[in-house]
Short mmCIF file of C-alpha atoms in Angstrom, two decimals:
data_model
loop_
_atom_site.label_atom_id
_atom_site.label_comp_id
_atom_site.label_asym_id
_atom_site.label_seq_id
_atom_site.Cartn_x
_atom_site.Cartn_y
_atom_site.Cartn_z
CA MET E 14 -3.17 40.01 22.57
CA THR E 15 -1.49 43.26 21.63
CA ALA E 16 2.20 44.00 21.56
CA THR E 17 1.82 46.21 24.65
CA SER E 18 -0.20 43.76 26.75
CA THR E 19 1.17 42.97 30.21
CA PRO E 20 2.12 39.29 30.25
CA ALA E 21 0.03 37.22 32.64
CA PRO E 22 1.66 34.56 34.82
CA PRO E 23 1.84 31.09 33.24
CA GLY E 24 -1.24 28.96 33.87
CA ARG E 25 -1.65 25.20 34.23
CA LEU E 26 -1.75 24.66 30.48
CA ASP E 27 1.43 26.71 30.02
CA ARG E 28 3.16 24.61 32.68
CA LEU E 29 1.94 21.36 31.09
CA LEU E 30 3.07 22.39 27.63
CA GLY E 31 6.32 23.69 29.08
CA GLY E 32 6.91 20.27 30.60
CA ILE E 33 6.23 18.58 27.25
CA GLU E 34 8.62 21.02 25.60
CA ARG E 35 11.39 20.37 28.12
CA VAL E 36 11.04 16.61 27.78
CA GLY E 37 10.91 16.82 24.00
CA ASN E 38 13.92 19.11 23.81
CA ARG E 39 15.96 16.53 25.72
CA LEU E 40 15.77 14.38 22.63
CA PRO E 41 18.93 14.52 20.52
CA GLU E 42 19.21 17.06 17.73
CA PRO E 43 16.98 16.00 14.80
CA PHE E 44 19.97 14.85 12.71
CA ILE E 45 21.27 12.61 15.51
CA LEU E 46 17.72 11.49 16.44
CA PHE E 47 16.93 10.22 12.96
CA ALA E 48 20.35 8.64 12.61
CA LEU E 49 19.62 6.71 15.82
CA LEU E 50 16.09 5.83 14.65
CA THR E 51 17.54 4.52 11.38
CA LEU E 52 19.89 2.31 13.40
CA VAL E 53 16.98 1.09 15.56
CA VAL E 54 14.93 0.18 12.46
CA ALA E 55 17.98 -1.61 11.03
CA VAL E 56 18.51 -3.68 14.19
CA VAL E 57 14.81 -4.46 14.78
CA SER E 58 14.23 -5.43 11.15
CA THR E 59 17.26 -7.73 11.23
CA VAL E 60 16.04 -9.47 14.39
CA MET E 61 12.50 -9.85 12.99
CA ALA E 62 13.85 -11.18 9.70
CA ALA E 63 16.03 -13.68 11.58
CA PHE E 64 12.89 -15.03 13.27
CA GLY E 65 11.11 -15.21 9.92
CA VAL E 66 8.43 -12.64 10.73
CA ALA E 67 6.06 -12.09 7.84
CA VAL E 68 2.61 -10.65 7.34
CA ALA E 69 -0.23 -11.49 4.97
CA VAL E 70 -1.39 -8.18 3.51
CA PRO E 71 -4.87 -8.53 2.01
CA GLY E 72 -4.78 -7.90 -1.72
CA ARG E 73 -1.18 -9.07 -2.10
CA ASP E 74 -0.16 -12.52 -3.26
CA GLY E 75 1.57 -14.67 -0.67
CA VAL E 76 3.08 -13.17 2.47
CA THR E 77 5.19 -10.05 2.91
CA ALA E 78 8.34 -10.88 4.84
CA ILE E 79 10.24 -8.42 7.03
CA ARG E 80 13.58 -7.69 5.37
CA GLY E 81 16.63 -7.24 7.59
CA ALA E 82 18.87 -4.24 7.08
CA PHE E 83 21.97 -6.13 8.25
CA SER E 84 21.82 -8.70 5.48
CA GLY E 85 23.35 -9.00 2.06
CA GLU E 86 20.22 -7.53 0.49
CA GLY E 87 20.15 -4.75 3.08
CA VAL E 88 23.79 -3.81 2.56
CA GLU E 89 23.14 -3.64 -1.18
CA PHE E 90 20.11 -1.41 -0.56
CA PHE E 91 22.19 0.97 1.56
CA PHE E 92 25.21 1.19 -0.74
CA THR E 93 23.26 1.57 -3.98
CA GLY E 94 20.48 3.77 -2.61
CA LEU E 95 22.23 6.31 -0.35
CA ALA E 96 22.22 9.16 -2.87
CA ALA E 97 18.84 8.23 -4.37
CA ASN E 98 17.22 8.09 -0.92
CA PHE E 99 18.46 11.63 -0.28
CA ILE E 100 17.70 13.23 -3.64
CA GLY E 101 14.43 11.29 -3.97
CA PHE E 102 13.18 12.37 -0.53
CA PRO E 103 9.79 13.90 -1.61
CA PRO E 104 9.67 16.82 0.86
CA LEU E 105 13.16 17.89 -0.26
CA GLN E 106 11.99 18.19 -3.86
CA THR E 107 8.85 20.04 -2.82
CA VAL E 108 10.46 22.39 -0.30
CA VAL E 109 13.47 23.44 -2.36
CA THR E 110 11.52 23.92 -5.58
CA ILE E 111 8.77 26.00 -4.00
CA MET E 112 11.16 28.04 -1.86
CA LEU E 113 13.04 29.11 -4.99
CA GLY E 114 9.85 30.74 -6.25
CA VAL E 115 8.62 31.98 -2.88
CA GLY E 116 12.10 33.24 -2.05
CA LEU E 117 12.18 35.46 -5.12
CA ALA E 118 8.72 36.84 -4.33
CA GLU E 119 9.80 37.48 -0.75
CA ARG E 120 13.24 38.96 -1.42
CA THR E 121 11.94 41.39 -4.05
CA GLY E 122 9.50 42.69 -1.43
CA MET E 123 6.38 41.56 -3.29
CA LEU E 124 4.93 39.47 -0.47
CA SER E 125 5.54 42.17 2.12
CA ALA E 126 3.91 44.85 -0.05
CA LEU E 127 0.96 42.59 -0.92
CA ILE E 128 0.28 41.68 2.69
CA ARG E 129 0.58 45.28 3.89
CA LEU E 130 -1.86 46.37 1.20
CA ALA E 131 -4.33 43.55 1.87
CA PHE E 132 -4.30 43.44 5.66
CA ARG E 133 -3.40 46.88 6.98
CA ASN E 134 -7.09 47.68 7.52
CA ALA E 135 -8.28 44.12 8.23
CA PRO E 136 -9.83 43.40 11.67
CA ARG E 137 -7.02 41.75 13.63
CA SER E 138 -9.55 39.82 15.70
CA LEU E 139 -10.63 37.82 12.63
CA LEU E 140 -7.14 36.82 11.46
CA PRO E 141 -6.90 33.55 13.46
CA TYR E 142 -10.25 32.36 12.09
CA ALA E 143 -9.36 33.36 8.53
CA LEU E 144 -6.09 31.48 8.94
CA GLY E 145 -7.94 28.42 10.26
CA PHE E 146 -10.20 28.43 7.20
CA ILE E 147 -7.31 28.89 4.76
CA GLY E 148 -5.21 26.24 6.48
CA VAL E 149 -7.90 23.56 6.60
CA THR E 150 -8.94 24.25 3.00
CA GLY E 151 -5.32 24.51 1.87
CA SER E 152 -4.99 20.76 1.37
CA VAL E 153 -6.09 21.48 -2.20
CA MET E 154 -2.41 22.44 -2.67
CA SER E 155 -1.31 18.98 -1.48
CA ASP E 156 1.91 18.93 0.56
CA SER E 157 2.79 22.41 -0.68
CA VAL E 158 0.43 23.78 1.97
CA PHE E 159 3.00 23.03 4.69
CA ILE E 160 5.56 25.28 3.03
CA ILE E 161 3.39 28.10 1.74
CA ILE E 162 0.86 28.91 4.46
CA PRO E 163 2.89 28.96 7.73
CA PRO E 164 5.52 31.59 6.78
CA LEU E 165 2.95 33.75 5.00
CA ALA E 166 0.69 33.56 8.05
CA ALA E 167 3.60 34.76 10.20
CA ILE E 168 4.01 37.80 7.95
CA VAL E 169 0.27 38.53 8.06
CA PHE E 170 0.13 38.30 11.85
CA LYS E 171 3.16 40.56 12.28
CA ALA E 172 1.72 43.12 9.88
CA ALA E 173 -1.46 43.18 11.98
CA GLY E 174 0.45 43.62 15.24
CA ARG E 175 -0.11 40.06 16.41
CA HIS E 176 2.49 37.45 17.35
CA PRO E 177 3.99 36.12 14.10
CA VAL E 178 4.86 32.73 15.60
CA ALA E 179 1.15 32.22 16.41
CA GLY E 180 0.44 32.56 12.70
CA LEU E 181 3.34 30.26 11.86
CA LEU E 182 2.21 27.52 14.25
CA GLY E 183 -1.49 27.98 13.54
CA GLY E 184 -1.02 27.79 9.80
CA PHE E 185 0.92 24.55 10.07
CA ALA E 186 -1.51 22.98 12.55
CA ALA E 187 -4.64 23.89 10.60
CA ALA E 188 -3.13 22.59 7.37
CA GLY E 189 -1.81 19.36 8.87
CA ALA E 190 -4.36 18.40 11.51
CA GLY E 191 -7.20 19.08 9.06
CA TYR E 192 -5.42 17.73 6.00
CA SER E 193 -7.97 15.03 5.13
CA THR E 194 -10.89 17.44 4.80
CA SER E 195 -11.68 20.55 2.79
CA LEU E 196 -14.57 22.60 1.50
CA LEU E 197 -13.25 21.81 -1.96
CA VAL E 198 -13.03 18.45 -3.69
CA THR E 199 -9.32 17.68 -3.89
CA SER E 200 -7.08 15.11 -5.52
CA LEU E 201 -6.93 13.36 -2.15
CA ASP E 202 -10.68 12.65 -2.39
CA ALA E 203 -10.16 11.00 -5.75
CA LEU E 204 -7.13 9.07 -4.50
CA PHE E 205 -8.94 7.76 -1.42
CA ALA E 206 -11.97 6.79 -3.53
CA GLY E 207 -9.77 4.87 -5.96
CA ILE E 208 -8.12 2.91 -3.14
CA THR E 209 -11.47 2.17 -1.47
CA ASN E 210 -13.11 0.96 -4.67
CA GLY E 211 -10.07 -1.12 -5.55
CA VAL E 212 -10.49 -3.08 -2.31
CA ALA E 213 -14.30 -3.25 -2.38
CA ALA E 214 -14.32 -4.53 -5.97
CA THR E 215 -12.68 -7.76 -4.83
CA LEU E 216 -15.65 -8.58 -2.57
CA PRO E 217 -18.90 -10.37 -3.53
CA ASP E 218 -20.94 -7.46 -2.13
CA ALA E 219 -18.96 -4.29 -2.76
CA GLY E 220 -21.51 -1.86 -1.32
CA THR E 221 -22.07 1.55 -2.91
CA THR E 222 -19.35 2.72 -5.28
CA VAL E 223 -17.26 5.46 -3.70
CA THR E 224 -16.72 8.67 -5.69
CA PRO E 225 -14.61 11.77 -4.96
CA VAL E 226 -17.74 13.43 -3.50
CA SER E 227 -18.94 10.47 -1.39
CA ASN E 228 -17.69 12.17 1.80
CA TYR E 229 -18.48 15.72 0.68
CA PHE E 230 -21.27 16.52 3.18
CA PHE E 231 -19.14 15.14 5.99
CA ASN E 232 -16.15 17.14 4.72
CA ILE E 233 -18.13 20.41 4.59
CA VAL E 234 -19.22 20.10 8.23
CA SER E 235 -15.75 18.97 9.31
CA ALA E 236 -13.95 21.77 7.46
CA ILE E 237 -16.20 24.50 8.91
CA VAL E 238 -15.98 23.19 12.49
CA LEU E 239 -12.23 22.57 12.35
CA SER E 240 -11.58 25.99 10.76
CA LEU E 241 -13.42 27.75 13.58
CA LEU E 242 -11.75 25.53 16.16
CA ALA E 243 -8.30 26.26 14.75
CA GLY E 244 -8.98 30.00 14.96
CA LEU E 245 -10.20 29.65 18.53
CA VAL E 246 -7.11 27.69 19.60
CA ILE E 247 -4.78 30.21 17.95
CA ASP E 248 -6.60 33.18 19.45
CA LYS E 249 -7.29 31.91 22.97
CA ILE E 250 -4.53 29.40 23.70
CA VAL E 251 -1.49 29.52 21.42
CA GLU E 252 -0.95 33.27 21.03
CA PRO E 253 -1.60 34.17 24.70
CA GLY E 254 0.74 31.33 25.68
CA LEU E 255 3.50 32.71 23.44
CA VAL E 256 3.06 36.15 25.02
CA ARG E 257 3.04 34.81 28.59
CA THR E 258 6.21 32.78 28.06
CA GLY E 259 8.00 35.65 26.29
CA PHE E 260 8.54 33.81 23.00
CA PRO E 261 10.48 36.11 20.60
CA ARG E 262 8.39 38.12 18.14
CA ASP E 263 11.20 39.06 15.76
CA GLU E 264 13.35 36.95 13.50
CA ARG E 265 16.92 36.71 14.72
CA PRO E 266 19.59 39.07 13.34
CA GLY E 267 21.79 38.03 10.47
CA ASP E 268 19.46 37.63 7.51
CA GLY E 269 18.26 41.17 7.18
CA THR E 270 14.92 40.42 8.77
CA GLY E 271 15.72 40.49 12.47
CA PRO E 272 15.08 43.27 14.98
CA ASP E 273 18.23 45.05 13.80
CA ALA E 274 16.84 45.40 10.28
CA PRO E 275 15.58 48.77 9.03
CA PRO E 276 11.91 49.29 9.96
CA VAL E 277 9.39 48.65 7.22
CA ASP E 278 6.85 51.40 6.62
CA ALA E 279 3.27 50.21 6.90
CA GLU E 280 2.36 52.31 3.85
CA VAL E 281 2.71 50.94 0.34
CA THR E 282 4.86 53.19 -1.85
CA THR E 283 4.05 54.24 -5.39
CA ALA E 284 6.79 51.98 -6.77
CA GLU E 285 5.43 49.05 -4.78
CA ARG E 286 1.92 49.68 -6.10
CA ARG E 287 3.23 49.69 -9.67
CA GLY E 288 5.05 46.44 -8.97
CA LEU E 289 1.93 44.84 -7.50
CA ARG E 290 -0.13 45.84 -10.53
CA ALA E 291 2.47 44.29 -12.83
CA ALA E 292 2.55 41.15 -10.69
CA GLY E 293 -1.26 40.93 -10.75
CA VAL E 294 -1.43 41.26 -14.53
CA THR E 295 1.33 38.69 -14.92
CA LEU E 296 -0.49 36.23 -12.64
CA VAL E 297 -3.72 36.63 -14.62
CA VAL E 298 -1.89 36.00 -17.90
CA LEU E 299 -0.08 33.00 -16.42
CA THR E 300 -3.34 31.55 -15.07
CA ALA E 301 -5.05 32.00 -18.42
CA ALA E 302 -2.17 30.31 -20.22
CA VAL E 303 -2.25 27.31 -17.86
CA LEU E 304 -6.05 27.01 -18.23
CA VAL E 305 -5.83 27.11 -22.02
CA LEU E 306 -3.13 24.45 -21.95
CA ALA E 307 -5.04 22.25 -19.50
CA LEU E 308 -8.46 22.57 -21.17
CA ALA E 309 -7.30 22.21 -24.76
CA PRO E 310 -8.41 18.95 -26.45
CA GLY E 311 -5.55 16.48 -26.38
CA SER E 312 -3.75 18.48 -23.70
CA PRO E 313 -0.62 16.80 -22.31
CA LEU E 314 -1.96 17.70 -18.86
CA ARG E 315 -4.92 15.31 -19.23
CA ASN E 316 -4.80 11.62 -18.36
CA GLU E 317 -5.16 8.74 -20.80
CA THR E 318 -8.97 8.95 -20.73
CA GLY E 319 -8.93 12.70 -21.45
CA GLY E 320 -9.87 13.70 -17.89
CA TYR E 321 -8.14 14.85 -14.75
CA LEU E 322 -9.34 12.45 -12.00
CA PRO E 323 -8.27 10.42 -10.15
CA THR E 324 -4.78 11.16 -11.46
CA SER E 325 -3.41 13.24 -14.31
CA PRO E 326 -0.30 15.23 -15.21
CA LEU E 327 -2.18 18.37 -14.12
CA LEU E 328 -2.79 17.05 -10.60
CA SER E 329 0.82 15.90 -10.46
CA SER E 330 2.00 19.42 -11.32
CA VAL E 331 1.01 21.16 -8.08
CA VAL E 332 4.62 21.94 -7.15
CA THR E 333 5.34 23.37 -10.60
CA LEU E 334 2.16 25.48 -10.59
CA VAL E 335 2.87 26.85 -7.11
CA PHE E 336 6.47 27.66 -8.11
CA LEU E 337 5.31 29.54 -11.21
CA ALA E 338 2.57 31.36 -9.24
CA PHE E 339 5.25 32.93 -7.03
CA PHE E 340 8.24 33.12 -9.34
CA VAL E 341 6.66 34.79 -12.40
CA PRO E 342 4.73 37.54 -10.52
CA GLY E 343 7.75 38.02 -8.22
CA LEU E 344 9.96 38.54 -11.25
CA ALA E 345 7.53 41.06 -12.75
CA TYR E 346 7.23 42.88 -9.42
CA GLY E 347 10.98 43.03 -8.93
CA ILE E 348 11.61 44.49 -12.39
CA VAL E 349 8.88 47.14 -12.17
CA ALA E 350 9.48 48.06 -8.50
CA GLY E 351 13.23 48.31 -9.01
CA ALA E 352 14.27 45.38 -6.80
CA ILE E 353 15.70 43.59 -9.86
CA ARG E 354 17.99 45.78 -11.95
CA ARG E 355 20.01 43.16 -13.81
CA GLY E 356 19.71 39.49 -14.69
CA ALA E 357 22.27 38.46 -12.09
CA ASP E 358 19.96 39.73 -9.33
CA VAL E 359 17.49 36.89 -9.94
CA PRO E 360 19.69 33.90 -8.99
CA LEU E 361 21.25 35.99 -6.22
CA LEU E 362 17.86 36.62 -4.58
CA MET E 363 16.82 33.00 -5.04
CA GLY E 364 20.09 31.83 -3.49
CA GLN E 365 19.57 34.05 -0.46
CA ALA E 366 16.20 32.39 0.12
CA LEU E 367 17.79 28.94 0.14
CA LYS E 368 20.29 29.96 2.82
CA ASP E 369 17.54 29.66 5.42
CA LEU E 370 16.90 26.08 4.26
CA SER E 371 20.49 24.87 4.55
CA GLY E 372 19.78 23.18 7.88
CA PHE E 373 16.73 21.40 6.48
CA ILE E 374 18.69 20.19 3.44
CA VAL E 375 21.27 18.59 5.75
CA LEU E 376 18.47 16.98 7.78
CA ALA E 377 16.84 15.73 4.59
CA PHE E 378 19.87 13.51 4.02
CA VAL E 379 19.29 11.43 7.15
CA LEU E 380 15.48 11.74 6.94
CA GLY E 381 15.58 10.27 3.44
CA GLN E 382 17.61 7.29 4.66
CA PHE E 383 15.27 6.62 7.58
CA ILE E 384 12.02 6.76 5.61
CA ALA E 385 13.42 4.70 2.73
CA LEU E 386 14.70 2.00 5.11
CA PHE E 387 11.43 1.96 7.08
CA ALA E 388 9.49 1.33 3.86
CA TRP E 389 12.00 -1.19 2.47
CA THR E 390 11.95 -3.39 5.60
CA ASN E 391 8.11 -3.71 5.42
CA ILE E 392 7.80 -2.84 9.12
CA GLY E 393 5.05 -0.33 8.29
CA ALA E 394 2.90 -3.00 6.65
CA TRP E 395 3.47 -5.33 9.60
CA LEU E 396 2.41 -2.63 12.08
CA ALA E 397 -0.81 -1.86 10.18
CA VAL E 398 -1.92 -5.46 9.71
CA SER E 399 -0.96 -6.44 13.27
CA GLY E 400 -3.00 -3.56 14.66
CA ALA E 401 -5.99 -4.61 12.58
CA SER E 402 -5.65 -8.20 13.76
CA LEU E 403 -5.58 -6.99 17.36
CA LEU E 404 -8.87 -5.10 16.94
CA GLU E 405 -10.46 -8.06 15.19
CA GLY E 406 -9.25 -10.41 17.91
CA ILE E 407 -10.82 -8.26 20.63
CA GLY E 408 -14.15 -8.81 18.94
CA LEU E 409 -15.35 -5.20 18.87
CA THR E 410 -18.57 -4.61 16.95
CA GLY E 411 -20.85 -1.66 16.26
CA TYR E 412 -19.72 1.86 17.03
CA PRO E 413 -16.97 0.80 19.50
CA ALA E 414 -15.31 -0.95 16.55
CA ILE E 415 -15.39 2.32 14.61
CA LEU E 416 -13.79 4.17 17.52
CA GLY E 417 -11.14 1.47 17.82
CA PHE E 418 -10.43 1.83 14.12
CA ILE E 419 -10.03 5.61 14.45
CA VAL E 420 -7.68 5.21 17.43
CA LEU E 421 -5.59 2.69 15.49
CA ALA E 422 -5.39 5.01 12.48
CA SER E 423 -4.29 7.87 14.77
CA VAL E 424 -1.55 5.74 16.33
CA LEU E 425 -0.32 4.38 13.00
CA ASN E 426 -0.35 7.93 11.65
CA LEU E 427 2.50 8.68 14.06
CA PHE E 428 4.64 6.24 12.07
CA ILE E 429 3.17 6.32 8.55
CA VAL E 430 2.32 9.96 7.82
CA SER E 431 1.46 9.43 4.16
CA GLY E 432 -2.34 9.25 4.10
CA SER E 433 -2.48 7.35 0.81
CA SER E 434 0.06 4.76 1.98
CA LEU E 435 -1.69 4.26 5.31
CA TRP E 436 -5.14 4.01 3.73
CA THR E 437 -3.84 1.48 1.17
CA LEU E 438 -2.74 -0.73 4.05
CA MET E 439 -5.75 -0.19 6.31
CA ALA E 440 -8.41 -0.26 3.59
CA SER E 441 -7.32 -3.74 2.52
CA VAL E 442 -8.17 -4.99 6.02
CA PHE E 443 -10.98 -2.78 7.28
CA VAL E 444 -13.16 -2.18 4.21
CA PRO E 445 -13.99 -5.93 4.00
CA LEU E 446 -14.23 -6.19 7.80
CA PHE E 447 -16.71 -3.34 8.15
CA LEU E 448 -18.66 -4.45 5.08
CA LEU E 449 -19.30 -7.71 6.93
CA LEU E 450 -20.57 -5.62 9.85
CA GLY E 451 -22.93 -3.76 7.48
CA TYR E 452 -21.04 -0.48 6.95
CA GLU E 453 -20.58 1.19 3.57
CA PRO E 454 -16.98 1.50 2.28
CA GLY E 455 -17.56 5.26 2.07
CA PHE E 456 -18.27 5.36 5.81
CA THR E 457 -15.12 3.41 6.62
CA GLN E 458 -13.22 5.92 4.47
CA ALA E 459 -14.78 8.84 6.37
CA ALA E 460 -13.79 7.28 9.70
CA PHE E 461 -10.24 6.88 8.42
CA ARG E 462 -10.10 10.61 7.62
CA VAL E 463 -10.70 11.38 11.30
CA GLY E 464 -7.80 9.28 12.50
CA ASP E 465 -5.48 10.07 9.62
CA SER E 466 -4.70 13.76 10.10
CA ALA E 467 -4.80 15.12 13.64
CA THR E 468 -1.79 13.31 15.09
CA GLN E 469 0.55 13.89 12.16
CA VAL E 470 1.38 17.42 13.35
CA MET E 471 2.98 16.12 16.56
CA THR E 472 5.14 13.26 15.35
CA PRO E 473 8.85 13.78 14.64
CA LEU E 474 8.46 11.26 11.82
CA ASN E 475 6.53 13.88 9.83
CA PRO E 476 9.27 15.42 7.67
CA TYR E 477 7.38 18.72 7.48
CA MET E 478 7.77 19.04 11.25
CA ILE E 479 11.45 19.63 10.49
CA VAL E 480 10.45 22.36 8.03
CA LEU E 481 8.32 23.95 10.77
CA LEU E 482 11.24 23.72 13.21
CA THR E 483 13.42 25.49 10.64
CA PHE E 484 10.91 28.36 10.49
CA VAL E 485 10.55 28.53 14.29
CA ARG E 486 14.31 28.70 14.74
CA ARG E 487 14.33 31.97 12.82
CA TYR E 488 12.71 33.43 15.94
CA GLU E 489 14.20 31.20 18.64
CA PRO E 490 17.44 29.48 17.57
CA SER E 491 17.40 27.27 20.69
CA ALA E 492 14.02 25.74 19.79
CA GLY E 493 13.97 21.97 19.44
CA LEU E 494 11.55 19.25 18.46
CA GLY E 495 10.01 19.48 21.91
CA THR E 496 9.16 23.12 21.23
CA VAL E 497 7.11 22.43 18.12
CA ILE E 498 5.53 19.25 19.52
CA ALA E 499 4.37 21.12 22.63
CA LYS E 500 2.95 23.93 20.51
CA MET E 501 0.97 21.41 18.42
CA VAL E 502 -0.68 19.60 21.36
CA PRO E 503 -3.37 22.31 21.87
CA PHE E 504 -4.53 21.65 18.30
CA VAL E 505 -4.32 17.85 18.24
CA VAL E 506 -6.61 17.04 21.16
CA PRO E 507 -9.57 19.34 20.31
CA PHE E 508 -9.27 18.54 16.60
CA TRP E 509 -9.40 14.79 17.26
CA VAL E 510 -12.26 14.98 19.76
CA SER E 511 -14.34 17.39 17.66
CA TRP E 512 -13.88 15.35 14.52
CA VAL E 513 -14.93 12.15 16.31
CA LEU E 514 -18.03 13.95 17.61
CA ILE E 515 -18.92 15.06 14.07
CA LEU E 516 -18.64 11.48 12.82
CA THR E 517 -20.67 10.31 15.82
CA ALA E 518 -23.44 12.76 14.96
CA PHE E 519 -23.53 11.51 11.36
CA TYR E 520 -23.57 7.92 12.62
CA PHE E 521 -26.38 8.14 15.15
CA LEU E 522 -28.50 10.55 13.08
CA ASP E 523 -27.91 8.34 10.02
CA LEU E 524 -27.03 11.36 7.88
CA PRO E 525 -25.72 10.94 4.32
CA LEU E 526 -21.95 11.41 4.09
CA GLY E 527 -22.19 12.67 0.54
CA PRO E 528 -24.34 12.33 -2.56
CA GLY E 529 -25.65 8.77 -2.59
CA MET E 530 -23.46 7.57 0.30
CA GLY E 531 -25.05 6.46 3.56
CA ILE E 532 -23.68 4.89 6.73
CA ARG E 533 -24.98 1.33 6.43
CA VAL E 534 -25.28 -0.97 3.46
CA ALA E 535 -28.86 -1.07 2.18
CA GLU E 536 -30.66 -4.33 3.00
#
């Protein structure tokens, strides 16, 4: 769609999504919604605790009891943990830290100049597919992908004359709905493998040992298909829908970026080119310094065994590395291009970037309380084990059992969006169960990947949905949770179906999931 295209009348899909949006936007404001959800969890947990509800989580000694919020222990948890729950809210740490670096790079003009230089001659028709590839593969950056890719994609789309909100939404959806797969081997692969092996090792017949590359063949096919699918959805559904419904293309006035802001020339000036060269040199030097530090014998970035997998200080430093990758080149660009003339300009520009996050920081207070209470009450563990018991009680076997497992993972993912936490709970039940049915632990892990990611981009319990809403409100201040949920639905359904079909093909063709990892345990 071009900026001058004549909007077509809304179609059936537009009306369906519009209905979802209207219903979703009738929900209370996110702050009030999560305050109410916190109260609901408090009441439900107290009732369950009063009835002595407990769950036996495989791998844990004894039973795990539901803890009531309205109890002496619960009151102590609330009074002593209020500030810690807020400050310790992981997305808050990630978002604020990264936005300080990204904000400097953006406010100095480095990102704008870089994108204009890189994409002014790029074929606009390929942008959605390039974004799909970058988003799906972006999980190598861990949770940082939700903060980095969407706003940059919006800038790229606008520079190419396409709808910036399509880039914003597409970047988030590709990164989130395809989070459990990538063309690259990521820390998530190592983490999943460690959890799977930890469960399998407790069994008499543990099957084939799972490694970080045990799902690699499956991941390659999944990443390619989902990347293309994400581009297709952005290009053929999301962007035309935004145009038809008249969704604003420009950021709102007031922050210097709205339609009242001075127009930005598509050409890159001489000063900007000098700044970009300085930023590039600085980034190369910074990268070399980090590599020397990480690869040096006895490096503090290695783990206790001298390696990097499955965990190490290096893999735990993603937020720091992303911050430095934007802050240091942004600083060099600003000095050379003239955007930074004195030391006081640096904190001023960084502070301006955080202004746009003020709403999210307020929301993080109540989000932190909700997520901490949900985990403390043990309701999440009860949900996971109860769902597994339901499937086992139905007596499903063969491939229907695999589909039931994927559906359960997708439903639980609406409540427990942390993949590692959910897999820790589900692996303890389903790895032994499916081993008894003759399936390799690596296959059970691959099936979990399918159910783990797609639905997380449409649940309000995903804290990064609130970050996305913050970005969307720059264009449409009246947007609510229903707006972003409705815009994610076109991604969720085809992603889920396509990913299930890929797993089905591997299953019935008996294809290896990765080096040395098959579907069924060898006889």
